[in-house]
Amino acid sequence: MANPKSSFLTFNHLTIYLILLLLSQSPQMHSTCRNFCNNIPINYPFSIDDGCGAPQYRHMLNCSATDLFFLTPSGNYKVQSIDYKKQTMTIFDPSMSTCSILQPHHDFKMSEIQSAIIPPTPDTIFILVNCSIDSPVLNHYKSLCFNFSGHSCDELYGSCTSFKLFHLLSNSTPACCFTGYETVKYMSMDILDCTHYTSVYNTDRLEGVGPLDWLYGMKLSFSVPDTGCARCAKSGGTCGFDVETQMAQCICSSTSNSTRDCAGGREINFADSYRASSFPPLQLLYILALVAISYSILLR
């Protein structure tokens, strides 16, 4: 006959094992979300930790030891600043040509969701440089090129050491085009038949300012999803989402989440289809049943 004490220990170990297994399979609570990357504040809707911020902006930022990067299909762009009041982000492409540096040819591409929720601002323009006379923006689509605060291709090639090379090689002034994001969004540099591009922002302030002093980079305009984040933040929580369902959560600590706020540890419905992370009732029943069996064996 089996020893009741040894049977109890066996079932007790099994119970503990199953509890740990169920814990590992249940939705995980998030650790506290980091709110800074070096000297740049990381607030809603952005995040550098999965499950934090808004799900629409998931995996868009990466924080290294020295810099914050905006991730796109065409590469990683250094984030220079984020203005949460104006809802703009300024980025710089380390591989982009500027007035002082000529970089290898490449395109700028954003994902579809990025183009929809965090596109370049209207005062960010793209300058297509060293374009062929057969370029579509100089023929069928010449309406895509516009006047940029009175600046010209001659000024660009004459002032910038990096672009003077094109002028010297052709012994004339190669064509260029000042255009908007929609042009480079739908047409690659190969289709545009231009060898290089650069981009500048705050163009409404650059009238009378020479190319050497232009602000090179891009300014993006982001939208903030209305998910009741203000209430969560006011209660001391951090706005985030469940990494599996992508439904909104108010992250209260490393061990507890709520659907709306952290007041008094209460869990308030935030979306009808979502429940805060917790043990499903069926799993609780299994655990309680195993504990009951263990005690019954002990008492025999």
PDB file of C-alpha atoms in Angstrom:
ATOM      1  CA  MET A   1       0.000   0.000   0.000  1.00  0.00           C
ATOM      2  CA  ALA A   2       1.344   3.410  -0.968  1.00  0.00           C
ATOM      3  CA  ASN A   3       2.471   5.749   1.782  1.00  0.00           C
ATOM      4  CA  PRO A   4      -0.192   8.559   2.088  1.00  0.00           C
ATOM      5  CA  LYS A   5       2.483  11.097   2.828  1.00  0.00           C
ATOM      6  CA  SER A   6       4.507  10.205  -0.270  1.00  0.00           C
ATOM      7  CA  SER A   7       1.313  10.257  -2.384  1.00  0.00           C
ATOM      8  CA  PHE A   8       0.486  13.675  -1.056  1.00  0.00           C
ATOM      9  CA  LEU A   9       3.970  14.944  -1.929  1.00  0.00           C
ATOM     10  CA  THR A  10       3.667  13.513  -5.447  1.00  0.00           C
ATOM     11  CA  PHE A  11       0.340  15.256  -6.027  1.00  0.00           C
ATOM     12  CA  ASN A  12       1.617  18.414  -4.404  1.00  0.00           C
ATOM     13  CA  HIS A  13       4.580  18.530  -6.778  1.00  0.00           C
ATOM     14  CA  LEU A  14       2.249  17.866  -9.711  1.00  0.00           C
ATOM     15  CA  THR A  15      -0.040  20.685  -8.579  1.00  0.00           C
ATOM     16  CA  ILE A  16       2.838  23.139  -8.352  1.00  0.00           C
ATOM     17  CA  TYR A  17       4.068  22.060 -11.790  1.00  0.00           C
ATOM     18  CA  LEU A  18       0.651  22.565 -13.380  1.00  0.00           C
ATOM     19  CA  ILE A  19       0.237  25.969 -11.737  1.00  0.00           C
ATOM     20  CA  LEU A  20       3.577  27.102 -13.165  1.00  0.00           C
ATOM     21  CA  LEU A  21       2.636  25.686 -16.564  1.00  0.00           C
ATOM     22  CA  LEU A  22      -0.678  27.538 -16.596  1.00  0.00           C
ATOM     23  CA  LEU A  23       1.061  30.715 -15.524  1.00  0.00           C
ATOM     24  CA  SER A  24       3.484  30.444 -18.443  1.00  0.00           C
ATOM     25  CA  GLN A  25       0.605  29.953 -20.898  1.00  0.00           C
ATOM     26  CA  SER A  26      -1.579  32.767 -19.581  1.00  0.00           C
ATOM     27  CA  PRO A  27      -1.261  36.318 -20.977  1.00  0.00           C
ATOM     28  CA  GLN A  28       1.913  37.852 -19.654  1.00  0.00           C
ATOM     29  CA  MET A  29       2.056  41.060 -17.657  1.00  0.00           C
ATOM     30  CA  HIS A  30       4.432  43.646 -18.964  1.00  0.00           C
ATOM     31  CA  SER A  31       7.310  45.160 -17.095  1.00  0.00           C
ATOM     32  CA  THR A  32       7.221  48.895 -16.606  1.00  0.00           C
ATOM     33  CA  CYS A  33       7.495  50.650 -19.948  1.00  0.00           C
ATOM     34  CA  ARG A  34      10.632  52.721 -20.488  1.00  0.00           C
ATOM     35  CA  ASN A  35       9.780  56.396 -21.008  1.00  0.00           C
ATOM     36  CA  PHE A  36      13.143  57.620 -22.260  1.00  0.00           C
ATOM     37  CA  CYS A  37      15.642  56.598 -24.903  1.00  0.00           C
ATOM     38  CA  ASN A  38      18.789  58.494 -24.015  1.00  0.00           C
ATOM     39  CA  ASN A  39      17.514  62.113 -23.877  1.00  0.00           C
ATOM     40  CA  ILE A  40      14.351  61.613 -25.965  1.00  0.00           C
ATOM     41  CA  PRO A  41      11.078  61.090 -24.030  1.00  0.00           C
ATOM     42  CA  ILE A  42       9.002  58.096 -25.115  1.00  0.00           C
ATOM     43  CA  ASN A  43       5.320  58.775 -24.495  1.00  0.00           C
ATOM     44  CA  TYR A  44       2.054  57.432 -25.863  1.00  0.00           C
ATOM     45  CA  PRO A  45       1.453  56.487 -28.664  1.00  0.00           C
ATOM     46  CA  PHE A  46       5.107  55.428 -29.072  1.00  0.00           C
ATOM     47  CA  SER A  47       7.064  52.783 -27.214  1.00  0.00           C
ATOM     48  CA  ILE A  48      10.376  50.972 -27.243  1.00  0.00           C
ATOM     49  CA  ASP A  49       8.984  47.961 -25.346  1.00  0.00           C
ATOM     50  CA  ASP A  50       6.501  45.544 -26.862  1.00  0.00           C
ATOM     51  CA  GLY A  51       3.017  45.860 -25.373  1.00  0.00           C
ATOM     52  CA  CYS A  52       3.513  49.521 -24.495  1.00  0.00           C
ATOM     53  CA  GLY A  53       2.086  52.507 -26.367  1.00  0.00           C
ATOM     54  CA  ALA A  54      -0.467  52.063 -29.144  1.00  0.00           C
ATOM     55  CA  PRO A  55      -0.491  48.837 -31.202  1.00  0.00           C
ATOM     56  CA  GLN A  56      -0.578  50.847 -34.438  1.00  0.00           C
ATOM     57  CA  TYR A  57       2.962  52.061 -33.655  1.00  0.00           C
ATOM     58  CA  ARG A  58       4.276  48.656 -32.606  1.00  0.00           C
ATOM     59  CA  HIS A  59       7.890  47.919 -33.630  1.00  0.00           C
ATOM     60  CA  MET A  60       8.359  51.363 -35.207  1.00  0.00           C
ATOM     61  CA  LEU A  61      11.048  52.548 -32.763  1.00  0.00           C
ATOM     62  CA  ASN A  62      14.268  50.962 -31.626  1.00  0.00           C
ATOM     63  CA  CYS A  63      16.459  52.284 -28.845  1.00  0.00           C
ATOM     64  CA  SER A  64      20.205  51.673 -29.045  1.00  0.00           C
ATOM     65  CA  ALA A  65      22.867  52.632 -26.523  1.00  0.00           C
ATOM     66  CA  THR A  66      23.334  55.999 -28.212  1.00  0.00           C
ATOM     67  CA  ASP A  67      20.353  56.724 -30.488  1.00  0.00           C
ATOM     68  CA  LEU A  68      16.643  56.245 -31.101  1.00  0.00           C
ATOM     69  CA  PHE A  69      15.714  54.964 -34.556  1.00  0.00           C
ATOM     70  CA  PHE A  70      12.525  55.054 -36.610  1.00  0.00           C
ATOM     71  CA  LEU A  71      12.249  51.756 -38.490  1.00  0.00           C
ATOM     72  CA  THR A  72      10.942  51.621 -42.073  1.00  0.00           C
ATOM     73  CA  PRO A  73      11.133  49.113 -44.950  1.00  0.00           C
ATOM     74  CA  SER A  74      13.921  51.193 -46.530  1.00  0.00           C
ATOM     75  CA  GLY A  75      16.082  51.493 -43.420  1.00  0.00           C
ATOM     76  CA  ASN A  76      16.511  52.931 -39.940  1.00  0.00           C
ATOM     77  CA  TYR A  77      16.297  56.698 -39.498  1.00  0.00           C
ATOM     78  CA  LYS A  78      17.760  58.516 -36.527  1.00  0.00           C
ATOM     79  CA  VAL A  79      15.115  60.297 -34.451  1.00  0.00           C
ATOM     80  CA  GLN A  80      16.290  63.810 -33.637  1.00  0.00           C
ATOM     81  CA  SER A  81      13.264  64.935 -31.633  1.00  0.00           C
ATOM     82  CA  ILE A  82       9.603  64.210 -30.847  1.00  0.00           C
ATOM     83  CA  ASP A  83       7.215  67.082 -30.202  1.00  0.00           C
ATOM     84  CA  TYR A  84       4.169  65.600 -28.478  1.00  0.00           C
ATOM     85  CA  LYS A  85       2.317  68.907 -28.350  1.00  0.00           C
ATOM     86  CA  LYS A  86       2.595  69.499 -32.101  1.00  0.00           C
ATOM     87  CA  GLN A  87       2.504  65.737 -32.781  1.00  0.00           C
ATOM     88  CA  THR A  88       5.589  65.746 -34.972  1.00  0.00           C
ATOM     89  CA  MET A  89       8.740  63.633 -35.117  1.00  0.00           C
ATOM     90  CA  THR A  90      11.939  64.816 -36.791  1.00  0.00           C
ATOM     91  CA  ILE A  91      14.136  62.122 -38.316  1.00  0.00           C
ATOM     92  CA  PHE A  92      17.376  62.043 -40.278  1.00  0.00           C
ATOM     93  CA  ASP A  93      18.582  59.462 -42.777  1.00  0.00           C
ATOM     94  CA  PRO A  94      22.310  58.828 -42.204  1.00  0.00           C
ATOM     95  CA  SER A  95      22.484  57.456 -45.765  1.00  0.00           C
ATOM     96  CA  MET A  96      20.838  60.460 -47.418  1.00  0.00           C
ATOM     97  CA  SER A  97      22.758  62.977 -49.504  1.00  0.00           C
ATOM     98  CA  THR A  98      22.932  66.525 -48.156  1.00  0.00           C
ATOM     99  CA  CYS A  99      24.513  69.761 -49.255  1.00  0.00           C
ATOM    100  CA  SER A 100      27.870  68.615 -47.876  1.00  0.00           C
ATOM    101  CA  ILE A 101      27.824  64.820 -48.332  1.00  0.00           C
ATOM    102  CA  LEU A 102      27.016  62.744 -51.437  1.00  0.00           C
ATOM    103  CA  GLN A 103      25.673  59.298 -50.543  1.00  0.00           C
ATOM    104  CA  PRO A 104      24.944  56.230 -52.716  1.00  0.00           C
ATOM    105  CA  HIS A 105      21.609  56.071 -54.476  1.00  0.00           C
ATOM    106  CA  HIS A 106      18.675  54.646 -52.489  1.00  0.00           C
ATOM    107  CA  ASP A 107      14.924  55.052 -52.009  1.00  0.00           C
ATOM    108  CA  PHE A 108      12.822  56.170 -49.063  1.00  0.00           C
ATOM    109  CA  LYS A 109       9.971  53.763 -48.320  1.00  0.00           C
ATOM    110  CA  MET A 110       7.426  53.592 -45.524  1.00  0.00           C
ATOM    111  CA  SER A 111       4.974  50.795 -44.768  1.00  0.00           C
ATOM    112  CA  GLU A 112       1.321  51.326 -45.629  1.00  0.00           C
ATOM    113  CA  ILE A 113       0.352  51.917 -42.012  1.00  0.00           C
ATOM    114  CA  GLN A 114       3.247  54.365 -41.542  1.00  0.00           C
ATOM    115  CA  SER A 115       2.159  56.316 -44.624  1.00  0.00           C
ATOM    116  CA  ALA A 116      -1.327  56.501 -43.121  1.00  0.00           C
ATOM    117  CA  ILE A 117      -0.636  57.414 -39.481  1.00  0.00           C
ATOM    118  CA  ILE A 118       2.808  59.074 -39.479  1.00  0.00           C
ATOM    119  CA  PRO A 119       3.501  60.543 -42.942  1.00  0.00           C
ATOM    120  CA  PRO A 120       5.926  63.393 -43.756  1.00  0.00           C
ATOM    121  CA  THR A 121       4.443  66.831 -43.067  1.00  0.00           C
ATOM    122  CA  PRO A 122       3.458  69.176 -45.910  1.00  0.00           C
ATOM    123  CA  ASP A 123       6.458  71.390 -45.085  1.00  0.00           C
ATOM    124  CA  THR A 124       8.842  68.485 -45.754  1.00  0.00           C
ATOM    125  CA  ILE A 125       9.950  68.389 -49.372  1.00  0.00           C
ATOM    126  CA  PHE A 126      12.021  65.921 -51.359  1.00  0.00           C
ATOM    127  CA  ILE A 127      14.591  67.232 -53.806  1.00  0.00           C
ATOM    128  CA  LEU A 128      15.329  64.921 -56.730  1.00  0.00           C
ATOM    129  CA  VAL A 129      18.851  65.607 -57.962  1.00  0.00           C
ATOM    130  CA  ASN A 130      20.695  64.973 -61.244  1.00  0.00           C
ATOM    131  CA  CYS A 131      17.583  63.935 -63.150  1.00  0.00           C
ATOM    132  CA  SER A 132      17.662  62.750 -66.748  1.00  0.00           C
ATOM    133  CA  ILE A 133      15.911  64.827 -69.408  1.00  0.00           C
ATOM    134  CA  ASP A 134      13.685  61.770 -69.852  1.00  0.00           C
ATOM    135  CA  SER A 135      12.572  61.786 -66.222  1.00  0.00           C
ATOM    136  CA  PRO A 136       8.776  61.545 -65.890  1.00  0.00           C
ATOM    137  CA  VAL A 137       8.778  64.519 -63.493  1.00  0.00           C
ATOM    138  CA  LEU A 138      10.178  66.650 -66.314  1.00  0.00           C
ATOM    139  CA  ASN A 139       7.688  65.403 -68.870  1.00  0.00           C
ATOM    140  CA  HIS A 140       4.302  63.738 -68.262  1.00  0.00           C
ATOM    141  CA  TYR A 141       4.385  64.420 -64.523  1.00  0.00           C
ATOM    142  CA  LYS A 142       6.109  67.777 -64.454  1.00  0.00           C
ATOM    143  CA  SER A 143       3.192  69.117 -62.416  1.00  0.00           C
ATOM    144  CA  LEU A 144       4.613  67.128 -59.483  1.00  0.00           C
ATOM    145  CA  CYS A 145       7.507  69.585 -59.268  1.00  0.00           C
ATOM    146  CA  PHE A 146       6.840  72.946 -57.621  1.00  0.00           C
ATOM    147  CA  ASN A 147       8.555  76.162 -56.641  1.00  0.00           C
ATOM    148  CA  PHE A 148      10.283  75.920 -53.292  1.00  0.00           C
ATOM    149  CA  SER A 149      10.443  79.356 -51.667  1.00  0.00           C
ATOM    150  CA  GLY A 150      12.055  80.832 -54.777  1.00  0.00           C
ATOM    151  CA  HIS A 151      15.004  78.405 -54.769  1.00  0.00           C
ATOM    152  CA  SER A 152      16.364  76.899 -57.991  1.00  0.00           C
ATOM    153  CA  CYS A 153      18.446  73.998 -59.301  1.00  0.00           C
ATOM    154  CA  ASP A 154      21.254  76.446 -60.176  1.00  0.00           C
ATOM    155  CA  GLU A 155      21.397  77.553 -56.544  1.00  0.00           C
ATOM    156  CA  LEU A 156      21.491  73.958 -55.326  1.00  0.00           C
ATOM    157  CA  TYR A 157      24.285  72.854 -57.673  1.00  0.00           C
ATOM    158  CA  GLY A 158      26.220  76.086 -57.160  1.00  0.00           C
ATOM    159  CA  SER A 159      26.109  76.154 -53.357  1.00  0.00           C
ATOM    160  CA  CYS A 160      26.449  72.494 -52.364  1.00  0.00           C
ATOM    161  CA  THR A 161      29.874  70.894 -52.596  1.00  0.00           C
ATOM    162  CA  SER A 162      28.276  67.457 -52.875  1.00  0.00           C
ATOM    163  CA  PHE A 163      26.093  68.372 -55.862  1.00  0.00           C
ATOM    164  CA  LYS A 164      28.664  70.506 -57.734  1.00  0.00           C
ATOM    165  CA  LEU A 165      30.059  67.260 -59.133  1.00  0.00           C
ATOM    166  CA  PHE A 166      26.985  66.789 -61.326  1.00  0.00           C
ATOM    167  CA  HIS A 167      27.378  70.289 -62.700  1.00  0.00           C
ATOM    168  CA  LEU A 168      31.045  69.679 -63.508  1.00  0.00           C
ATOM    169  CA  LEU A 169      30.456  66.315 -65.161  1.00  0.00           C
ATOM    170  CA  SER A 170      27.699  67.557 -67.444  1.00  0.00           C
ATOM    171  CA  ASN A 171      29.210  71.016 -68.026  1.00  0.00           C
ATOM    172  CA  SER A 172      25.684  72.320 -67.496  1.00  0.00           C
ATOM    173  CA  THR A 173      23.032  72.470 -64.821  1.00  0.00           C
ATOM    174  CA  PRO A 174      21.329  69.038 -64.515  1.00  0.00           C
ATOM    175  CA  ALA A 175      17.616  69.039 -63.922  1.00  0.00           C
ATOM    176  CA  CYS A 176      16.264  68.736 -60.389  1.00  0.00           C
ATOM    177  CA  CYS A 177      12.768  68.618 -58.914  1.00  0.00           C
ATOM    178  CA  PHE A 178      11.302  69.943 -55.678  1.00  0.00           C
ATOM    179  CA  THR A 179       8.416  67.627 -54.877  1.00  0.00           C
ATOM    180  CA  GLY A 180       6.312  66.090 -52.100  1.00  0.00           C
ATOM    181  CA  TYR A 181       6.273  62.724 -50.382  1.00  0.00           C
ATOM    182  CA  GLU A 182       3.535  61.312 -52.632  1.00  0.00           C
ATOM    183  CA  THR A 183       5.976  61.371 -55.566  1.00  0.00           C
ATOM    184  CA  VAL A 184       8.649  59.208 -53.920  1.00  0.00           C
ATOM    185  CA  LYS A 185       5.958  57.085 -52.293  1.00  0.00           C
ATOM    186  CA  TYR A 186       4.666  55.815 -55.615  1.00  0.00           C
ATOM    187  CA  MET A 187       7.767  56.084 -57.816  1.00  0.00           C
ATOM    188  CA  SER A 188      11.239  54.739 -57.073  1.00  0.00           C
ATOM    189  CA  MET A 189      14.383  56.656 -57.934  1.00  0.00           C
ATOM    190  CA  ASP A 190      14.895  54.334 -60.906  1.00  0.00           C
ATOM    191  CA  ILE A 191      11.458  55.198 -62.289  1.00  0.00           C
ATOM    192  CA  LEU A 192      12.008  58.887 -61.564  1.00  0.00           C
ATOM    193  CA  ASP A 193      15.330  58.613 -63.436  1.00  0.00           C
ATOM    194  CA  CYS A 194      17.176  60.772 -60.901  1.00  0.00           C
ATOM    195  CA  THR A 195      20.417  59.571 -59.333  1.00  0.00           C
ATOM    196  CA  HIS A 196      20.021  61.051 -55.847  1.00  0.00           C
ATOM    197  CA  TYR A 197      17.598  62.738 -53.501  1.00  0.00           C
ATOM    198  CA  THR A 198      17.699  64.818 -50.366  1.00  0.00           C
ATOM    199  CA  SER A 199      14.937  66.121 -48.125  1.00  0.00           C
ATOM    200  CA  VAL A 200      14.463  69.257 -46.047  1.00  0.00           C
ATOM    201  CA  TYR A 201      11.807  70.319 -43.539  1.00  0.00           C
ATOM    202  CA  ASN A 202      10.356  73.548 -42.150  1.00  0.00           C
ATOM    203  CA  THR A 203      10.467  74.768 -45.739  1.00  0.00           C
ATOM    204  CA  ASP A 204       8.062  77.599 -44.977  1.00  0.00           C
ATOM    205  CA  ARG A 205      10.892  79.204 -42.992  1.00  0.00           C
ATOM    206  CA  LEU A 206      13.615  78.802 -45.609  1.00  0.00           C
ATOM    207  CA  GLU A 207      12.799  81.656 -47.952  1.00  0.00           C
ATOM    208  CA  GLY A 208      16.022  83.588 -48.560  1.00  0.00           C
ATOM    209  CA  VAL A 209      18.060  80.929 -46.746  1.00  0.00           C
ATOM    210  CA  GLY A 210      20.845  79.254 -48.764  1.00  0.00           C
ATOM    211  CA  PRO A 211      21.120  75.438 -49.206  1.00  0.00           C
ATOM    212  CA  LEU A 212      24.023  75.271 -46.760  1.00  0.00           C
ATOM    213  CA  ASP A 213      21.660  76.325 -43.956  1.00  0.00           C
ATOM    214  CA  TRP A 214      18.627  74.240 -44.885  1.00  0.00           C
ATOM    215  CA  LEU A 215      17.295  71.776 -42.313  1.00  0.00           C
ATOM    216  CA  TYR A 216      18.070  68.386 -43.843  1.00  0.00           C
ATOM    217  CA  GLY A 217      15.929  65.463 -42.752  1.00  0.00           C
ATOM    218  CA  MET A 218      12.194  64.805 -42.511  1.00  0.00           C
ATOM    219  CA  LYS A 219       9.445  65.915 -40.198  1.00  0.00           C
ATOM    220  CA  LEU A 220       6.658  63.396 -39.684  1.00  0.00           C
ATOM    221  CA  SER A 221       3.163  64.126 -38.414  1.00  0.00           C
ATOM    222  CA  PHE A 222       1.639  61.459 -36.179  1.00  0.00           C
ATOM    223  CA  SER A 223      -1.886  60.924 -34.924  1.00  0.00           C
ATOM    224  CA  VAL A 224      -2.757  59.778 -31.399  1.00  0.00           C
ATOM    225  CA  PRO A 225      -5.407  57.033 -31.153  1.00  0.00           C
ATOM    226  CA  ASP A 226      -8.294  57.963 -28.844  1.00  0.00           C
ATOM    227  CA  THR A 227      -8.262  54.987 -26.481  1.00  0.00           C
ATOM    228  CA  GLY A 228      -8.845  56.695 -23.146  1.00  0.00           C
ATOM    229  CA  CYS A 229      -5.137  56.873 -22.402  1.00  0.00           C
ATOM    230  CA  ALA A 230      -5.523  60.096 -20.397  1.00  0.00           C
ATOM    231  CA  ARG A 231      -7.568  58.312 -17.728  1.00  0.00           C
ATOM    232  CA  CYS A 232      -4.984  55.537 -17.438  1.00  0.00           C
ATOM    233  CA  ALA A 233      -2.094  58.003 -17.165  1.00  0.00           C
ATOM    234  CA  LYS A 234      -3.960  60.093 -14.583  1.00  0.00           C
ATOM    235  CA  SER A 235      -4.374  57.021 -12.375  1.00  0.00           C
ATOM    236  CA  GLY A 236      -0.622  56.378 -12.452  1.00  0.00           C
ATOM    237  CA  GLY A 237      -0.683  53.711 -15.143  1.00  0.00           C
ATOM    238  CA  THR A 238       1.009  53.417 -18.532  1.00  0.00           C
ATOM    239  CA  CYS A 239      -1.006  52.981 -21.712  1.00  0.00           C
ATOM    240  CA  GLY A 240      -0.318  49.779 -23.561  1.00  0.00           C
ATOM    241  CA  PHE A 241      -1.951  46.775 -25.185  1.00  0.00           C
ATOM    242  CA  ASP A 242      -2.151  43.000 -24.995  1.00  0.00           C
ATOM    243  CA  VAL A 243       0.503  41.624 -27.355  1.00  0.00           C
ATOM    244  CA  GLU A 244      -1.781  38.794 -28.474  1.00  0.00           C
ATOM    245  CA  THR A 245      -5.160  40.497 -28.875  1.00  0.00           C
ATOM    246  CA  GLN A 246      -3.800  44.049 -29.323  1.00  0.00           C
ATOM    247  CA  MET A 247      -6.650  45.304 -27.152  1.00  0.00           C
ATOM    248  CA  ALA A 248      -5.979  48.322 -24.927  1.00  0.00           C
ATOM    249  CA  GLN A 249      -4.556  47.890 -21.439  1.00  0.00           C
ATOM    250  CA  CYS A 250      -3.620  50.183 -18.595  1.00  0.00           C
ATOM    251  CA  ILE A 251      -0.316  48.818 -17.298  1.00  0.00           C
ATOM    252  CA  CYS A 252      -0.295  49.413 -13.564  1.00  0.00           C
ATOM    253  CA  SER A 253       2.837  47.510 -12.516  1.00  0.00           C
ATOM    254  CA  SER A 254       4.996  44.591 -13.525  1.00  0.00           C
ATOM    255  CA  THR A 255       2.401  42.199 -12.091  1.00  0.00           C
ATOM    256  CA  SER A 256      -0.985  43.761 -12.794  1.00  0.00           C
ATOM    257  CA  ASN A 257      -2.804  45.262 -15.734  1.00  0.00           C
ATOM    258  CA  SER A 258      -6.246  46.771 -16.046  1.00  0.00           C
ATOM    259  CA  THR A 259      -8.494  47.604 -18.927  1.00  0.00           C
ATOM    260  CA  ARG A 260      -8.894  51.270 -18.072  1.00  0.00           C
ATOM    261  CA  ASP A 261      -7.127  52.641 -15.031  1.00  0.00           C
ATOM    262  CA  CYS A 262      -5.163  51.707 -11.922  1.00  0.00           C
ATOM    263  CA  ALA A 263      -7.401  53.372  -9.305  1.00  0.00           C
ATOM    264  CA  GLY A 264      -7.626  51.145  -6.260  1.00  0.00           C
ATOM    265  CA  GLY A 265      -6.488  48.138  -8.268  1.00  0.00           C
ATOM    266  CA  ARG A 266      -9.967  47.924  -9.801  1.00  0.00           C
ATOM    267  CA  GLU A 267     -10.429  46.345 -13.197  1.00  0.00           C
ATOM    268  CA  ILE A 268     -12.931  48.259 -15.301  1.00  0.00           C
ATOM    269  CA  ASN A 269     -14.109  47.185 -18.743  1.00  0.00           C
ATOM    270  CA  PHE A 270     -12.403  49.262 -21.440  1.00  0.00           C
ATOM    271  CA  ALA A 271     -13.611  47.302 -24.440  1.00  0.00           C
ATOM    272  CA  ASP A 272     -16.530  44.878 -24.417  1.00  0.00           C
ATOM    273  CA  SER A 273     -14.485  42.240 -26.186  1.00  0.00           C
ATOM    274  CA  TYR A 274     -11.511  42.433 -23.850  1.00  0.00           C
ATOM    275  CA  ARG A 275     -10.763  41.325 -20.315  1.00  0.00           C
ATOM    276  CA  ALA A 276      -7.722  42.252 -18.289  1.00  0.00           C
ATOM    277  CA  SER A 277      -5.001  39.610 -18.092  1.00  0.00           C
ATOM    278  CA  SER A 278      -5.902  37.027 -15.439  1.00  0.00           C
ATOM    279  CA  PHE A 279      -6.345  33.292 -14.991  1.00  0.00           C
ATOM    280  CA  PRO A 280      -9.257  31.976 -17.104  1.00  0.00           C
ATOM    281  CA  PRO A 281     -11.965  30.493 -14.818  1.00  0.00           C
ATOM    282  CA  LEU A 282     -11.496  26.993 -16.269  1.00  0.00           C
ATOM    283  CA  GLN A 283      -7.828  26.993 -15.338  1.00  0.00           C
ATOM    284  CA  LEU A 284      -8.702  28.060 -11.797  1.00  0.00           C
ATOM    285  CA  LEU A 285     -11.115  25.145 -11.514  1.00  0.00           C
ATOM    286  CA  TYR A 286      -8.410  22.688 -12.567  1.00  0.00           C
ATOM    287  CA  ILE A 287      -6.033  24.066  -9.946  1.00  0.00           C
ATOM    288  CA  LEU A 288      -8.637  23.961  -7.189  1.00  0.00           C
ATOM    289  CA  ALA A 289      -9.590  20.395  -8.146  1.00  0.00           C
ATOM    290  CA  LEU A 290      -5.984  19.233  -7.963  1.00  0.00           C
ATOM    291  CA  VAL A 291      -5.532  20.843  -4.557  1.00  0.00           C
ATOM    292  CA  ALA A 292      -8.706  19.133  -3.305  1.00  0.00           C
ATOM    293  CA  ILE A 293      -7.490  15.729  -4.524  1.00  0.00           C
ATOM    294  CA  SER A 294      -4.164  16.250  -2.790  1.00  0.00           C
ATOM    295  CA  TYR A 295      -5.836  16.945   0.560  1.00  0.00           C
ATOM    296  CA  SER A 296      -8.202  14.007   0.186  1.00  0.00           C
ATOM    297  CA  ILE A 297      -5.263  11.631  -0.261  1.00  0.00           C
ATOM    298  CA  LEU A 298      -3.573  13.105   2.794  1.00  0.00           C
ATOM    299  CA  LEU A 299      -6.627  12.470   4.933  1.00  0.00           C
ATOM    300  CA  ARG A 300      -7.036   8.815   3.991  1.00  0.00           C
TER     301      ARG A 300
END
